[in-house]
Short mmCIF file of C-alpha atoms and ligand atoms in Angstrom, two decimals:
data_model
loop_
_atom_site.label_atom_id
_atom_site.label_comp_id
_atom_site.label_asym_id
_atom_site.label_seq_id
_atom_site.Cartn_x
_atom_site.Cartn_y
_atom_site.Cartn_z
CA MET A 1 -0.17 -0.13 -0.18
CA LYS A 2 2.53 2.65 0.88
CA THR A 3 4.77 1.31 -1.98
CA ALA A 4 1.75 2.07 -4.32
CA THR A 5 0.95 5.55 -2.64
CA LYS A 6 4.96 6.10 -3.10
CA ASN A 7 4.82 5.31 -6.97
CA THR A 8 1.51 7.26 -7.30
CA THR A 9 3.33 10.36 -5.78
CA ALA A 10 6.58 9.34 -7.83
CA THR A 11 4.57 9.51 -11.15
CA LYS A 12 3.00 12.43 -10.66
CA ALA A 13 6.35 14.05 -10.18
CA LYS A 14 7.61 12.51 -13.18
CA SER A 15 4.51 13.46 -15.66
CA GLU A 16 5.11 17.15 -14.65
CA THR A 17 8.35 17.15 -16.19
CA ALA A 18 7.47 14.71 -18.89
CA SER A 19 4.58 14.15 -19.45
CA THR A 20 4.40 12.49 -22.84
CA LYS A 21 7.02 9.81 -21.06
CA SER A 22 4.91 6.25 -20.95
CA LYS A 23 5.25 5.23 -17.08
CA THR A 24 5.85 1.42 -17.46
CA THR A 25 7.00 1.27 -13.80
CA SER A 26 3.77 2.51 -12.16
CA LYS A 27 0.76 0.57 -11.39
CA THR A 28 -1.92 3.26 -11.91
CA SER A 29 -2.18 5.71 -15.44
CA SER A 30 -2.46 9.18 -15.29
CA ASN A 31 -6.15 8.70 -16.26
CA GLY A 32 -6.61 6.44 -13.31
CA THR A 33 -6.74 3.09 -15.10
CA ILE A 34 -4.55 0.29 -13.38
CA LYS A 35 -1.90 -1.21 -15.55
CA ALA A 36 -2.30 -5.00 -16.53
CA LYS A 37 0.70 -7.14 -15.38
CA PRO A 38 2.69 -9.03 -18.16
CA SER A 39 1.22 -12.27 -16.41
CA ALA A 40 -2.61 -10.59 -17.10
CA ALA A 41 -5.60 -12.99 -18.09
CA GLU A 42 -5.94 -13.09 -21.86
CA GLY A 43 -9.51 -13.95 -21.58
CA LEU A 44 -12.45 -14.87 -19.41
CA ARG A 45 -10.87 -18.46 -19.10
CA GLU A 46 -7.74 -16.88 -17.64
CA LEU A 47 -9.35 -14.81 -15.25
CA PHE A 48 -11.93 -18.07 -14.36
CA VAL A 49 -8.78 -20.03 -13.21
CA ASP A 50 -7.22 -17.55 -11.37
CA SER A 51 -10.61 -16.77 -9.92
CA LEU A 52 -10.69 -20.66 -8.78
CA LYS A 53 -7.00 -20.20 -7.39
CA ASP A 54 -7.85 -17.72 -5.45
CA ILE A 55 -11.04 -19.53 -3.62
CA TYR A 56 -9.10 -22.47 -3.30
CA TRP A 57 -6.58 -20.76 -1.29
CA ALA A 58 -9.19 -19.15 0.48
CA GLU A 59 -11.11 -22.41 1.46
CA LYS A 60 -7.68 -23.95 2.72
CA ALA A 61 -7.16 -20.50 4.80
CA LEU A 62 -10.65 -21.34 6.18
CA THR A 63 -9.88 -24.68 7.52
CA LYS A 64 -7.20 -23.05 9.82
CA ALA A 65 -9.45 -20.41 10.59
CA LEU A 66 -12.53 -22.43 11.71
CA PRO A 67 -11.30 -24.49 14.21
CA LYS A 68 -9.60 -21.25 16.30
CA MET A 69 -13.43 -19.62 15.88
CA ALA A 70 -14.64 -23.02 17.34
CA LYS A 71 -12.50 -23.02 20.49
CA ASN A 72 -13.50 -19.48 20.86
CA ALA A 73 -17.37 -19.89 20.84
CA SER A 74 -19.38 -20.67 23.78
CA SER A 75 -22.89 -21.78 22.59
CA GLU A 76 -23.63 -25.16 21.63
CA ASN A 77 -25.46 -24.38 18.64
CA LEU A 78 -22.55 -22.21 17.15
CA ILE A 79 -19.94 -24.78 17.80
CA THR A 80 -21.59 -27.22 15.88
CA ALA A 81 -22.41 -24.91 13.38
CA ILE A 82 -18.58 -24.00 12.84
CA ASN A 83 -17.60 -27.53 13.07
CA ASP A 84 -20.13 -28.62 10.47
CA HIS A 85 -18.98 -26.11 8.17
CA LEU A 86 -15.51 -26.84 8.33
CA THR A 87 -16.14 -30.85 7.59
CA VAL A 88 -18.36 -29.01 4.65
CA THR A 89 -15.31 -26.80 3.75
CA GLU A 90 -13.05 -29.95 3.67
CA GLY A 91 -15.64 -31.33 0.81
CA GLN A 92 -15.67 -28.04 -1.00
CA ILE A 93 -11.88 -28.10 -1.35
CA THR A 94 -12.43 -31.34 -2.84
CA ARG A 95 -14.52 -29.97 -5.48
CA LEU A 96 -12.69 -27.56 -6.19
CA GLU A 97 -9.92 -30.14 -7.04
CA LYS A 98 -12.33 -32.03 -9.26
CA VAL A 99 -13.06 -28.56 -11.05
CA PHE A 100 -9.77 -27.95 -11.97
CA SER A 101 -9.17 -31.38 -13.12
CA LEU A 102 -12.42 -30.96 -15.19
CA ILE A 103 -11.06 -28.07 -17.14
CA GLY A 104 -7.84 -29.54 -17.15
CA GLU A 105 -6.18 -27.89 -14.73
CA LYS A 106 -3.34 -28.44 -12.34
CA ALA A 107 -5.25 -27.35 -8.62
CA ALA A 108 -2.86 -24.29 -7.37
CA ALA A 109 -4.00 -21.85 -4.64
CA LYS A 110 -3.06 -18.20 -5.16
CA LYS A 111 -3.14 -15.96 -2.08
CA CYS A 112 -6.97 -14.26 -1.63
CA ASP A 113 -6.18 -10.91 -0.20
CA ALA A 114 -9.95 -10.62 0.39
CA MET A 115 -10.10 -13.76 2.69
CA GLU A 116 -6.98 -13.08 4.48
CA GLY A 117 -8.23 -9.58 5.67
CA LEU A 118 -11.86 -11.27 6.51
CA ILE A 119 -10.02 -14.12 9.00
CA LYS A 120 -7.66 -10.83 10.72
CA GLU A 121 -10.96 -9.36 11.15
CA GLY A 122 -12.52 -12.13 12.75
CA GLU A 123 -9.49 -12.31 14.98
CA SER A 124 -9.65 -8.52 15.99
CA ILE A 125 -13.47 -9.10 16.67
CA MET A 126 -12.24 -11.68 19.29
CA GLU A 127 -9.63 -9.74 20.70
CA GLU A 128 -11.76 -6.80 20.98
CA THR A 129 -14.70 -9.18 23.41
CA GLU A 130 -14.69 -11.47 26.41
CA VAL A 131 -15.60 -14.95 25.70
CA GLY A 132 -19.20 -15.75 26.22
CA PRO A 133 -22.52 -14.19 24.55
CA VAL A 134 -20.91 -11.24 22.74
CA ARG A 135 -17.61 -12.70 21.49
CA ASP A 136 -20.20 -15.58 20.03
CA ALA A 137 -22.21 -12.54 18.46
CA GLY A 138 -18.66 -11.24 17.02
CA ILE A 139 -17.88 -14.30 15.80
CA ILE A 140 -21.46 -14.94 14.02
CA ALA A 141 -20.62 -11.65 12.26
CA ALA A 142 -17.00 -12.54 11.27
CA SER A 143 -18.51 -15.72 9.78
CA GLN A 144 -21.01 -14.07 7.80
CA LYS A 145 -19.28 -12.00 6.21
CA ILE A 146 -16.97 -14.75 5.19
CA GLU A 147 -20.10 -16.70 3.69
CA HIS A 148 -21.11 -13.91 1.68
CA TYR A 149 -17.63 -13.18 0.45
CA GLU A 150 -17.84 -16.93 -0.70
CA ILE A 151 -21.37 -16.83 -1.96
CA ALA A 152 -20.17 -13.76 -4.17
CA THR A 153 -17.23 -16.07 -5.33
CA TYR A 154 -18.93 -18.99 -6.26
CA GLY A 155 -21.80 -16.64 -7.79
CA THR A 156 -19.69 -15.61 -10.11
CA LEU A 157 -17.73 -18.60 -10.81
CA ALA A 158 -20.54 -20.67 -11.93
CA ALA A 159 -21.64 -18.04 -14.13
CA PHE A 160 -18.05 -17.52 -15.65
CA ALA A 161 -18.12 -21.45 -16.01
CA THR A 162 -21.75 -21.01 -17.75
CA THR A 163 -20.42 -18.52 -20.15
CA LEU A 164 -17.27 -21.06 -21.02
CA GLY A 165 -19.35 -23.74 -21.57
CA GLU A 166 -18.02 -26.08 -18.66
CA ASP A 167 -21.19 -27.36 -17.59
CA ASP A 168 -19.97 -29.98 -15.17
CA ALA A 169 -17.84 -27.27 -13.50
CA VAL A 170 -21.25 -25.07 -12.98
CA LEU A 171 -22.98 -28.13 -11.10
CA LEU A 172 -20.25 -28.46 -8.98
CA LEU A 173 -19.75 -24.47 -8.12
CA GLU A 174 -23.26 -24.63 -7.68
CA LYS A 175 -23.52 -27.31 -5.18
CA THR A 176 -20.70 -25.71 -3.25
CA LEU A 177 -22.73 -22.17 -3.46
CA SER A 178 -25.86 -23.79 -1.93
CA GLU A 179 -23.73 -25.06 0.97
CA GLU A 180 -22.72 -21.52 1.58
CA LYS A 181 -25.97 -20.14 1.15
CA GLU A 182 -26.97 -22.94 4.15
CA ALA A 183 -24.17 -22.43 6.21
CA ASP A 184 -25.13 -18.34 5.89
CA THR A 185 -28.84 -19.23 6.98
CA LEU A 186 -27.44 -21.35 9.83
CA LEU A 187 -25.46 -18.48 11.12
CA THR A 188 -28.53 -16.22 11.14
CA GLU A 189 -30.51 -18.29 12.90
CA ALA A 190 -28.01 -18.98 15.50
CA ALA A 191 -27.82 -15.40 16.17
CA TYR A 192 -31.68 -14.87 16.35
CA ASN A 193 -31.98 -17.98 18.32
CA THR A 194 -29.68 -17.13 21.11
CA ILE A 195 -26.56 -15.43 20.53
CA ASN A 196 -27.84 -11.84 19.88
CA PHE A 197 -30.37 -12.15 22.36
CA ASP A 198 -27.89 -12.98 25.13
CA ALA A 199 -25.43 -10.30 23.88
CA ASN A 200 -27.60 -7.85 24.44
CA GLU A 201 -29.23 -9.53 28.09
CA GLU A 202 -25.45 -9.15 29.23
CA ASP A 203 -25.61 -5.74 28.41
CA GLN A 204 -28.05 -5.12 30.28
CA ASP A 205 -27.19 -6.98 33.15
CA LEU A 206 -23.96 -4.51 33.00
CA GLU A 207 -26.04 -1.07 33.31
FE1 FE B 301 -16.60 -22.46 1.34
FE1 FE B 302 -11.38 -14.00 -3.38
ZN1 ZN B 303 -9.15 -13.01 -3.19
FE1 FE B 304 -18.15 -21.47 3.90
#
């Protein structure tokens, strides 16, 4: 982030003295367009494969993050929801490997900046809450942000696969999409049924 800002500043300074010179070292052009890397996707298929690698990394990261969340949760209902989703997530990783193989690509992970950030946010919510219903409410909030990110991702991947005529991949991606939606619903139910109510009660007791 700091480097990008520095580059932009440097570019501005440079463009003042040599405005016609092309700025090949900068990420952003003077008109605000982000410049493509030499390795940039050449078509939708490459973007699809890159996006698969991104969510493959994200799902793997979740298999490490979910047990931490379960250890920090107090409600049995929530612990069960998280542990069940861990098992589901492991199945989703295997399913992604099938998608890679169906489209003739090697399964590979590419760091997902968004999921890294969402997991970090979950960790800070835990640091900022005491163990109990309030931390549970925070864990649900963080988990739902994660599920919504996955819902958006698998919806997009299924649409890309449809456009590319990868019909078998579409079925697998839609299966995962429905699992992510189910997880989100279970978390909402956990929040409404017990946790947010208890969290509120605890606040009232403190007043
Ligand atoms: Fe998932
Ligand atoms: Fe992503
Ligand atoms: Zn990502
Ligand atoms: Fe999920």
